[in-house]
């Protein structure tokens, strides 16, 4: 990985890179939300002091190299199979912290079956779901989460429901399942949202120790490159188009008793 | 002497897995091997505390195996032909990431949904790939219920030694038939510790462990492939296993594995009584294939018959070994039909009379 030269005055440091995130240059496009999501996930790992007990599962998609950035043990999974891989790990090491990190193509298309059944079994893992409404890595094809009328390389005239079906609200669907312990939708388009998303990831990891079911954190994110927009423009588009269809907030939260009688 | 029991092949295999110190089994029901999952859910957890999980599909099972193997567990799955087809994606990833695990295919008749009766139609899929990419499985072919049990522990030992998936390839009859089996002693599960490369949580004294089969730079990918191939050559040298019966004085050789080898043995005995000196070569490892043994025999026999429950798959390997030195025939029945020794005797007599 590339060495990074740092130019800063130590006196002025107000926020440091979490030790659980490696000091390497990321391959993500300028303005992409994956980098932010990586960072807050690893900040959560660090703050909980669980780096040595954490095993991550990386997806197929733009974040296929997540293990180049996250300083924890990780396994690369086949497209869509991350939650099955996580199940295999967690069943053998019930006291470790296991998370998957997956895009919408990974989790909500090819991996729908594995996702639904993992949550339905209530596997005690954290599933981090990055919804950018498109297949990033393969060059901007339609995802199950692609919005109606949204143009992609395989919906060149915009997604039309009679031909391509509806955008899939997989998170709402999963929230119905009894195995889900905590289900929430967050975003990384503004600093305030980033802070809330981080809090959700902290909870999602921490509550694994209670062994009461699956924690599922959707993070609505952007894809400036494949949306054909500048980063700032893409965050605006996200807010105006994605958030009305994918509203932010908790869909299932554990009760006080559930949290207290850990 | 170990404990003697009368058991079904599938149950002997499951019992052997418990005794070999299995940490985890992930599977999905399919005839004719569902007894493996049934036996394990009944027996395993109570006795050793190991993980037994019925997954939602074969696709999920094999990926659970991948996760557990990557985390250093002694792990197994089993299925039958259509289920194994579904697992091929995961098997390729497991081979690519060099993870040790045990796979079991109790082969039934196909293609497609086929029949639940015994078959050897998955030979190509097992020994020539099945999934994508240049990889090999170590393939063990039991012919008795005893071997169904023995190959479990031996399979895991081979898997660990080479960091490679091992496949036990048997057919529905071997899974279902009952025979006497001598069981080994229980291995302490704790005796099997996680290897240093496994993802068990990154401690301060080591770099993070990554399990992956992704090597995006072509030069790197080629290196990985070359290393894999070098490993496969080593396995070929050290682990080829074959049983040879009456081959020294033979004029004619039957090559057969698994259930077919049991029929082949009967055929050999009947033909010897009829005055034709027949020998039997039984490959125990289907990969690595015992080319050597077949080739040695080709120097002094008049012909070969590859006896299989398929349309002719292993016969290609026999022909490779014989390399044109004498005729190589194939006889097989399909769709779950098992040939009688008498019909094979007639086939060989006809073939032999023309040599
Ligand atoms: C079995 C299989 N089919 C297809 C692909 C090709 N592929 C790689 S990434 C991807 C889409 C990923 O999109 P998403 O999960 O939304 O993640 P993003 O790239 O947007 O972060 C596809 C289709 C693959 N790797 N494996």
XYZ file of C-alpha atoms and ligand atoms in Angstrom:
643
model
C 0.000 0.000 0.000
C 1.041 3.583 -0.610
C 2.933 5.475 2.075
C 1.253 8.701 3.053
C 3.225 11.837 3.828
C 1.720 13.847 6.618
C 1.982 17.634 6.809
C 0.602 18.870 10.069
C 1.536 20.471 13.296
C 1.109 18.039 16.168
C -0.150 20.875 18.375
C -3.162 21.346 16.158
C -4.477 17.766 16.211
C -8.080 17.674 17.376
C -9.098 14.330 15.896
C -6.938 11.337 15.020
C -7.294 8.420 12.688
C -8.527 5.430 14.696
C -5.827 2.803 15.179
C -8.251 0.249 13.806
C -8.071 2.043 10.452
C -4.796 1.593 8.590
C -2.794 4.604 7.489
C -3.134 3.989 3.767
C -4.563 5.870 0.830
C -7.978 4.524 -0.129
C -8.883 3.662 -3.696
C -12.374 5.173 -3.516
C -13.491 7.915 -5.896
C -13.471 11.476 -4.546
C -16.568 12.130 -2.456
C -17.624 8.473 -2.144
C -19.285 7.506 1.119
C -17.418 4.199 1.551
C -14.390 5.960 3.046
C -16.495 7.735 5.656
C -18.412 4.555 6.467
C -15.133 2.628 6.891
C -13.831 5.273 9.212
C -16.813 5.461 11.545
C -17.066 1.677 11.686
C -13.440 1.411 12.744
C -13.843 4.310 15.179
C -16.625 2.301 16.784
C -14.402 -0.793 16.981
C -11.673 1.256 18.584
C -13.918 3.039 21.066
C -15.355 -0.260 22.229
C -11.835 -1.673 22.577
C -12.739 -4.793 20.623
C -10.160 -4.697 17.825
C -8.609 -7.977 18.987
C -11.955 -9.749 19.139
C -13.351 -8.468 15.853
C -13.584 -10.439 12.610
C -14.957 -8.686 9.543
C -16.375 -10.035 6.314
C -15.650 -8.001 3.196
C -18.026 -7.981 0.236
C -17.789 -7.985 -3.510
C -18.230 -4.472 -4.909
C -16.307 -1.234 -4.574
C -15.417 -2.082 -0.972
C -14.000 -5.478 -1.911
C -10.660 -4.269 -0.497
C -12.115 -3.149 2.850
C -9.496 -5.375 4.472
C -6.756 -3.126 3.095
C -8.057 -0.364 5.330
C -9.578 -2.028 8.357
C -6.968 -3.237 10.804
C -8.831 -6.322 11.978
C -8.902 -9.955 10.849
C -11.074 -10.223 7.768
C -12.437 -12.709 5.268
C -13.390 -11.921 1.705
C -16.762 -13.445 0.764
C -18.298 -14.341 -2.573
C -20.852 -11.896 -4.007
C -23.855 -11.912 -1.674
C -22.621 -14.626 0.670
C -21.110 -12.451 3.395
C -23.770 -13.135 6.019
C -23.424 -16.902 5.520
C -19.663 -16.557 5.949
C -20.266 -14.447 9.069
C -22.605 -17.148 10.376
C -19.868 -19.757 9.943
C -17.395 -17.634 11.887
C -19.789 -16.572 14.619
C -21.113 -20.074 15.250
C -17.554 -21.229 15.909
C -16.614 -18.125 17.931
C -19.784 -16.952 19.664
C -17.865 -14.521 21.863
C -16.094 -12.633 19.077
C -17.522 -9.597 17.334
C -18.380 -10.374 13.725
C -19.552 -7.876 11.125
C -20.251 -7.866 7.419
C -19.892 -4.824 5.204
C -21.965 -5.039 2.012
C -23.332 -2.974 -0.833
C -26.885 -3.074 -2.196
C -26.007 -5.363 -5.095
C -24.229 -7.676 -2.694
C -26.811 -7.752 0.072
C -30.135 -7.002 -1.593
C -29.746 -8.728 -4.969
C -27.567 -11.833 -5.214
C -27.428 -12.205 -1.433
C -31.095 -11.632 -0.557
C -31.607 -15.213 0.535
C -28.558 -15.338 2.781
C -29.426 -11.929 4.254
C -33.045 -12.765 5.053
C -32.181 -16.105 6.629
C -29.259 -14.785 8.632
C -31.467 -12.104 10.178
C -34.333 -14.541 10.597
C -32.080 -16.909 12.526
C -31.117 -13.942 14.625
C -27.401 -14.507 14.122
C -25.557 -12.314 16.597
C -23.640 -10.337 14.009
C -23.639 -6.760 12.775
C -24.610 -6.288 9.153
C -23.509 -2.967 7.679
C -25.405 -2.245 4.480
C -24.199 0.553 2.206
C -27.045 1.656 -0.052
C -25.848 3.829 -2.927
C -28.699 2.865 -5.268
C -26.330 1.508 -7.897
C -23.704 -1.121 -8.683
C -20.554 0.924 -8.247
C -17.751 -1.469 -8.982
C -19.028 -2.949 -12.202
C -19.670 0.469 -13.705
C -23.045 1.769 -12.643
C -25.665 -0.842 -13.458
C -29.116 -0.948 -11.872
C -29.267 -2.162 -8.276
C -32.397 -3.465 -6.532
C -32.319 -0.130 -4.668
C -32.122 2.010 -7.830
C -34.898 4.605 -7.694
C -37.787 4.861 -10.130
C -36.680 6.936 -13.160
C -33.037 6.791 -12.054
C -30.700 6.384 -15.004
C -28.038 3.718 -14.821
C -26.019 1.914 -17.484
C -28.689 -0.821 -17.632
C -31.646 1.557 -17.231
C -30.476 4.132 -19.772
C -33.961 5.664 -19.980
C -34.531 5.508 -16.239
C -35.836 2.651 -14.108
C -39.352 1.794 -15.239
C -41.389 -0.222 -12.774
C -43.305 -2.365 -15.311
C -40.013 -3.618 -16.735
C -37.582 -3.528 -13.838
C -39.801 -3.767 -10.783
C -39.749 -1.571 -7.717
C -36.845 -0.283 -5.671
C -36.414 -2.749 -2.818
C -36.733 -1.503 0.741
C -34.810 -4.443 2.105
C -34.236 -2.818 5.492
C -37.965 -2.378 6.138
C -38.437 -5.981 5.109
C -35.771 -7.247 7.497
C -37.118 -5.179 10.369
C -40.222 -7.417 10.325
C -38.222 -10.508 11.183
C -38.246 -11.727 14.777
C -34.510 -12.426 14.629
C -33.721 -8.727 14.112
C -32.645 -6.997 17.320
C -31.754 -3.561 16.046
C -32.562 -2.213 12.595
C -31.837 1.345 11.577
C -31.268 3.498 8.503
C -28.648 6.213 8.600
C -26.738 8.292 6.057
C -23.296 9.802 5.575
C -24.153 12.869 3.492
C -23.745 15.511 6.240
C -21.555 15.747 9.350
C -24.625 15.485 11.582
C -25.775 12.321 9.802
C -22.282 10.867 9.985
C -22.336 11.292 13.767
C -25.705 9.525 14.001
C -24.516 6.732 11.728
C -21.468 6.244 13.931
C -23.671 5.981 17.007
C -25.747 3.335 15.228
C -22.615 1.326 14.392
C -21.430 1.610 17.992
C -24.736 0.216 19.200
C -24.786 -2.461 16.548
C -21.380 -3.758 17.604
C -21.857 -3.342 21.333
C -25.223 -5.092 21.415
C -23.753 -8.176 19.804
C -22.454 -9.087 23.225
C -26.062 -9.447 24.451
C -26.608 -12.304 21.960
C -30.198 -11.318 21.307
C -30.273 -11.153 17.533
C -28.998 -9.440 14.450
C -28.065 -5.770 14.346
C -28.593 -4.240 10.925
C -27.394 -0.766 10.018
C -28.237 0.606 6.581
C -26.162 3.576 5.537
C -27.547 5.605 2.647
C -24.528 6.707 0.669
C -23.559 8.258 -2.615
C -21.762 7.284 -5.797
C -20.654 10.533 -7.469
C -18.844 8.736 -10.281
C -21.628 6.443 -11.420
C -24.332 8.969 -10.751
C -22.330 11.321 -12.989
C -22.182 14.131 -10.437
C -19.704 16.192 -8.452
C -19.425 15.085 -4.806
C -21.391 18.013 -3.337
C -24.044 17.679 -6.026
C -24.333 13.962 -5.276
C -25.001 14.599 -1.597
C -27.732 17.024 -2.583
C -29.234 14.463 -4.981
C -29.097 11.875 -2.203
C -31.022 14.155 0.124
C -33.628 15.157 -2.452
C -34.174 11.780 -4.098
C -33.013 8.934 -1.897
C -34.089 10.104 1.537
C -37.795 10.557 0.638
C -37.902 6.912 -0.489
C -35.428 5.618 2.110
C -36.302 7.708 5.176
C -33.717 7.825 7.941
C -34.334 6.570 11.431
C -34.686 3.489 13.594
C -37.031 0.728 12.449
C -36.523 -1.619 15.336
C -34.896 -0.704 18.625
C -34.382 -2.909 21.630
C -36.486 -2.074 24.662
C -34.930 -0.890 27.922
C -35.560 -4.293 29.477
C -33.920 -6.088 26.596
C -30.825 -3.933 26.995
C -30.729 -4.087 30.783
C -31.351 -7.788 31.314
C -28.387 -8.511 29.025
C -9.618 -52.889 18.456
C -12.083 -50.045 18.208
C -15.797 -50.249 18.878
C -17.680 -52.498 16.439
C -21.092 -51.462 15.124
C -23.502 -52.292 12.333
C -24.197 -48.990 10.630
C -25.423 -47.270 7.491
C -22.679 -45.611 5.449
C -24.082 -42.130 6.071
C -24.316 -42.753 9.797
C -20.843 -44.232 10.011
C -19.551 -41.122 8.289
C -21.395 -38.838 10.702
C -20.247 -40.827 13.743
C -16.662 -40.742 12.487
C -16.910 -36.963 12.089
C -17.929 -36.550 15.733
C -15.111 -38.836 16.839
C -12.559 -37.031 14.651
C -13.150 -33.864 16.670
C -15.302 -31.945 14.218
C -15.968 -28.333 15.292
C -18.772 -27.527 12.891
C -21.106 -29.003 10.292
C -23.343 -26.969 7.983
C -25.733 -28.748 5.641
C -29.042 -28.956 3.860
C -31.195 -32.082 3.409
C -31.077 -34.061 0.175
C -31.611 -37.756 -0.446
C -29.650 -40.039 -0.267
C -27.515 -38.353 2.393
C -29.980 -36.672 4.749
C -29.072 -39.157 7.502
C -25.790 -37.294 7.942
C -27.539 -34.096 9.082
C -30.157 -36.101 11.001
C -27.568 -38.169 12.835
C -25.463 -35.129 13.677
C -28.369 -33.025 14.973
C -29.286 -35.988 17.190
C -25.819 -36.933 18.440
C -23.119 -34.367 17.923
C -23.772 -31.290 20.054
C -24.665 -33.285 23.155
C -21.442 -35.221 22.981
C -18.806 -32.659 22.008
C -20.519 -29.266 21.961
C -19.726 -28.786 18.291
C -21.791 -26.595 15.973
C -24.454 -28.272 13.833
C -26.572 -26.008 11.672
C -29.184 -26.701 9.028
C -28.665 -23.861 6.570
C -31.303 -22.455 4.232
C -29.521 -23.789 1.149
C -26.399 -25.479 -0.093
C -25.136 -22.076 -1.214
C -25.353 -20.852 2.376
C -23.923 -24.110 3.817
C -20.751 -23.979 1.786
C -20.214 -20.322 2.622
C -20.685 -21.085 6.305
C -18.032 -23.760 5.829
C -15.806 -21.123 4.232
C -16.269 -18.769 7.208
C -15.655 -21.451 9.812
C -12.655 -22.905 7.947
C -11.188 -19.412 7.551
C -11.506 -18.980 11.299
C -9.562 -22.212 11.787
C -12.332 -24.655 12.677
C -12.441 -28.344 11.675
C -15.499 -28.159 9.476
C -17.548 -30.319 7.132
C -20.564 -30.284 4.863
C -22.269 -33.051 2.945
C -24.761 -33.175 0.119
C -25.753 -35.061 -3.005
C -25.282 -34.168 -6.660
C -27.677 -31.206 -7.245
C -26.635 -29.766 -3.893
C -22.967 -30.144 -4.713
C -23.597 -28.280 -7.977
C -24.933 -25.384 -5.923
C -21.838 -25.465 -3.741
C -19.425 -25.155 -6.631
C -19.117 -21.383 -6.298
C -18.102 -21.722 -2.656
C -15.804 -24.669 -3.336
C -13.862 -22.599 -5.850
C -13.497 -19.791 -3.283
C -12.390 -22.263 -0.595
C -9.789 -23.772 -2.923
C -8.688 -20.281 -3.971
C -8.314 -19.127 -0.370
C -6.614 -22.449 0.500
C -8.878 -23.422 3.355
C -8.963 -26.932 4.778
C -12.380 -28.543 5.033
C -14.179 -31.782 4.335
C -16.857 -32.079 1.640
C -18.994 -35.158 1.083
C -20.926 -35.986 -2.089
C -23.206 -39.004 -1.831
C -23.717 -39.065 -5.566
C -27.174 -39.697 -7.101
C -28.312 -40.034 -10.706
C -28.567 -36.986 -12.940
C -28.396 -34.678 -14.790
C -30.885 -32.242 -13.316
C -33.107 -33.371 -10.516
C -32.478 -36.904 -11.718
C -33.048 -39.809 -9.391
C -32.190 -40.569 -5.799
C -30.557 -43.864 -6.746
C -26.776 -44.472 -6.759
C -24.657 -43.081 -9.567
C -21.110 -42.082 -10.391
C -22.149 -39.329 -12.767
C -20.274 -36.637 -10.815
C -16.765 -37.932 -11.568
C -15.935 -35.119 -13.993
C -17.349 -32.497 -11.656
C -15.322 -33.838 -8.749
C -11.925 -34.412 -10.312
C -11.798 -31.971 -13.207
C -13.010 -28.845 -11.445
C -16.710 -28.168 -11.135
C -16.308 -24.586 -10.056
C -14.427 -21.879 -11.905
C -10.666 -21.530 -12.093
C -7.657 -23.830 -11.961
C -8.027 -25.755 -8.755
C -8.104 -29.308 -7.488
C -9.844 -31.123 -4.694
C -8.316 -34.167 -3.091
C -10.984 -36.762 -3.898
C -11.313 -39.917 -1.799
C -13.548 -42.755 -3.036
C -14.613 -45.213 -0.334
C -15.878 -48.658 -1.315
C -17.070 -49.905 2.089
C -18.912 -48.510 5.085
C -15.638 -48.910 6.976
C -13.960 -46.551 4.526
C -16.890 -44.129 4.762
C -15.858 -43.764 8.393
C -12.074 -43.986 8.003
C -11.823 -41.391 5.251
C -13.377 -38.730 7.461
C -10.426 -38.373 9.803
C -7.927 -39.086 7.049
C -9.661 -36.479 4.896
C -9.336 -33.796 7.547
C -5.683 -34.679 8.096
C -4.996 -34.308 4.382
C -7.006 -31.068 4.276
C -4.999 -29.590 7.161
C -1.684 -30.800 5.794
C -2.174 -29.127 2.412
C -4.672 -26.378 3.298
C -6.934 -27.797 0.619
C -10.547 -28.975 0.537
C -10.973 -32.753 0.506
C -14.003 -34.415 -1.073
C -15.329 -37.826 -0.120
C -17.102 -39.050 -3.254
C -19.412 -41.981 -2.646
C -22.715 -43.008 -4.164
C -26.198 -43.428 -2.768
C -25.751 -47.167 -2.209
C -22.687 -46.701 -0.001
C -24.579 -44.056 1.949
C -27.541 -46.343 2.494
C -26.065 -49.838 2.904
C -25.340 -51.324 6.313
C -22.093 -53.052 7.150
C -19.916 -53.777 10.101
C -17.721 -50.834 10.988
C -14.925 -50.441 13.493
C -14.997 -46.975 14.996
C -11.970 -45.040 16.182
C -11.621 -43.430 19.591
C -12.992 -39.961 20.243
C -10.436 -37.248 19.464
C -10.420 -34.350 21.909
C -11.764 -31.330 20.041
C -9.394 -29.062 21.906
C -6.457 -30.990 20.483
C -7.138 -29.204 17.208
C -6.048 -25.594 17.704
C -6.590 -22.791 15.207
C -3.694 -22.374 12.794
C -1.742 -19.108 12.870
C -3.214 -17.880 9.574
C -6.832 -18.104 10.759
C -9.073 -15.103 11.429
C -9.592 -15.462 15.150
C -9.127 -11.801 16.045
C -5.951 -9.798 15.433
C -3.784 -9.843 18.542
C -1.047 -7.269 19.159
C 1.755 -9.694 18.355
C 0.715 -10.319 14.775
C -0.436 -8.519 11.649
C -4.074 -8.905 10.677
C -5.039 -12.167 8.984
C -6.846 -11.914 5.681
C -8.658 -14.806 4.021
C -9.154 -14.034 0.354
C -8.964 -15.445 -3.151
C -8.839 -11.973 -4.713
C -5.582 -11.048 -6.443
C -6.409 -8.262 -8.810
C -2.942 -7.784 -10.327
C -2.391 -10.407 -13.030
C 1.237 -10.983 -11.996
C 0.160 -11.667 -8.446
C -2.707 -13.887 -9.593
C -0.331 -15.891 -11.745
C 2.035 -16.364 -8.808
C -0.830 -17.617 -6.656
C -1.839 -20.015 -9.408
C 1.732 -21.250 -9.797
C 1.961 -21.859 -6.058
C -1.322 -23.749 -6.133
C -0.118 -25.886 -9.017
C 3.143 -26.612 -7.171
C 1.097 -27.727 -4.177
C -1.000 -29.981 -6.418
C 2.169 -31.598 -7.836
C 3.314 -32.303 -4.275
C -0.026 -33.904 -3.467
C 0.214 -36.042 -6.608
C 3.629 -37.297 -5.532
C 2.766 -38.049 -1.937
C -0.917 -38.872 -1.706
C -1.958 -41.014 -4.676
C -3.704 -44.083 -3.294
C -4.739 -47.203 -5.147
C -5.661 -50.798 -4.414
C -4.401 -53.449 -6.848
C -5.778 -56.987 -6.757
C -4.391 -59.843 -8.905
C -2.690 -57.410 -11.233
C 0.735 -59.127 -11.476
C -0.358 -62.125 -13.554
C -3.379 -60.438 -15.158
C -4.153 -60.497 -18.881
C -7.025 -58.093 -18.460
C -7.738 -55.324 -15.955
C -10.958 -53.883 -14.610
C -10.591 -50.332 -13.347
C -13.365 -49.315 -10.974
C -13.894 -47.239 -7.828
C -16.443 -47.177 -5.031
C -19.504 -49.340 -5.551
C -18.343 -50.353 -9.043
C -15.158 -51.760 -7.551
C -17.241 -54.143 -5.427
C -18.989 -55.386 -8.577
C -15.652 -55.474 -10.386
C -14.248 -57.755 -7.728
C -17.081 -60.261 -8.175
C -16.620 -60.111 -11.951
C -12.915 -60.729 -11.561
C -13.530 -63.799 -9.401
C -16.069 -65.273 -11.838
C -13.818 -64.696 -14.850
C -10.825 -66.275 -13.113
C -12.949 -69.392 -12.556
C -13.776 -69.248 -16.285
C -10.037 -69.187 -17.062
C -9.494 -65.506 -17.906
C -6.830 -63.916 -15.741
C -8.463 -60.693 -14.677
C -7.094 -58.140 -12.210
C -8.661 -55.127 -10.524
C -7.285 -51.646 -10.083
C -9.305 -49.593 -7.612
C -8.377 -45.914 -7.433
C -8.842 -44.783 -3.821
C -7.879 -41.212 -4.648
C -9.684 -40.116 -7.820
C -7.540 -37.017 -7.672
C -4.652 -37.435 -7.562
C -5.376 -40.238 -10.033
C -3.246 -43.410 -9.918
C -2.016 -43.087 -13.536
C 1.174 -44.915 -12.563
C -0.563 -48.127 -11.516
C -2.670 -48.208 -14.680
C 0.336 -47.423 -16.831
C 2.412 -50.208 -15.244
C -0.357 -52.717 -15.958
C -0.656 -51.521 -19.564
C 2.812 -52.938 -20.208
C 1.642 -56.520 -19.771
C -2.131 -56.810 -20.225
C -4.235 -57.160 -23.369
C -6.990 -54.749 -22.422
C -8.844 -52.692 -19.820
C -12.439 -52.124 -18.899
C -13.450 -49.040 -16.975
C -16.520 -50.049 -14.988
C -18.530 -47.030 -13.797
C -22.085 -45.992 -13.004
C -22.094 -43.369 -15.742
C -21.748 -42.895 -19.507
C -17.967 -43.047 -19.397
C -16.079 -40.483 -17.393
C -13.114 -42.070 -15.570
C -12.406 -44.053 -18.742
C -10.769 -40.886 -20.072
C -8.188 -41.041 -17.298
C -7.600 -44.739 -17.888
C -6.998 -43.991 -21.583
C -4.604 -41.194 -20.649
C -2.577 -43.637 -18.567
C -2.689 -46.419 -21.147
C -1.790 -43.997 -23.910
C -2.862 -46.236 -26.783
C -0.874 -49.312 -25.767
C -3.972 -51.538 -25.645
C -7.744 -51.244 -26.000
C -9.678 -49.581 -23.177
C -13.425 -50.207 -23.015
C -16.111 -48.723 -20.831
C -19.190 -50.292 -19.364
C -21.697 -48.398 -17.295
C -25.348 -48.245 -16.385
C -27.063 -44.985 -15.570
C -30.128 -43.579 -13.926
C -29.506 -45.434 -10.709
C -29.271 -48.913 -12.203
C -26.504 -51.096 -10.830
C -25.180 -53.700 -13.289
C -25.113 -57.331 -12.213
C -21.745 -59.100 -12.198
C -23.127 -61.504 -14.834
C -23.795 -58.802 -17.396
C -20.306 -57.365 -16.902
C -18.807 -60.864 -17.233
C -20.484 -61.137 -20.653
C -19.211 -57.709 -21.699
C -15.643 -58.635 -20.797
C -15.861 -62.094 -22.420
C -16.989 -60.465 -25.675
C -14.318 -57.820 -25.498
C -11.624 -60.352 -24.519
C -12.460 -62.695 -27.382
C -11.637 -59.932 -29.872
C -8.295 -58.934 -28.337
C -21.241 -14.131 -8.806
C -20.880 -12.749 -9.194
N -21.661 -12.060 -10.063
C -21.298 -10.817 -10.434
C -20.167 -10.245 -9.960
C -19.784 -8.873 -10.459
N -19.966 -7.797 -9.490
C -18.952 -7.334 -8.733
S -19.384 -6.079 -7.749
C -20.979 -6.096 -8.326
C -21.987 -5.106 -7.848
C -21.670 -4.538 -6.536
O -22.547 -3.544 -6.237
P -22.874 -3.154 -4.765
O -22.977 -4.359 -3.916
O -24.041 -2.250 -4.779
O -21.549 -2.400 -4.239
P -20.850 -1.042 -4.750
O -19.855 -1.446 -5.800
O -21.907 -0.130 -5.251
O -20.171 -0.511 -3.531
C -21.133 -7.098 -9.284
C -22.396 -7.351 -10.005
C -19.377 -10.994 -9.064
N -18.229 -10.519 -8.541
N -19.750 -12.227 -8.691
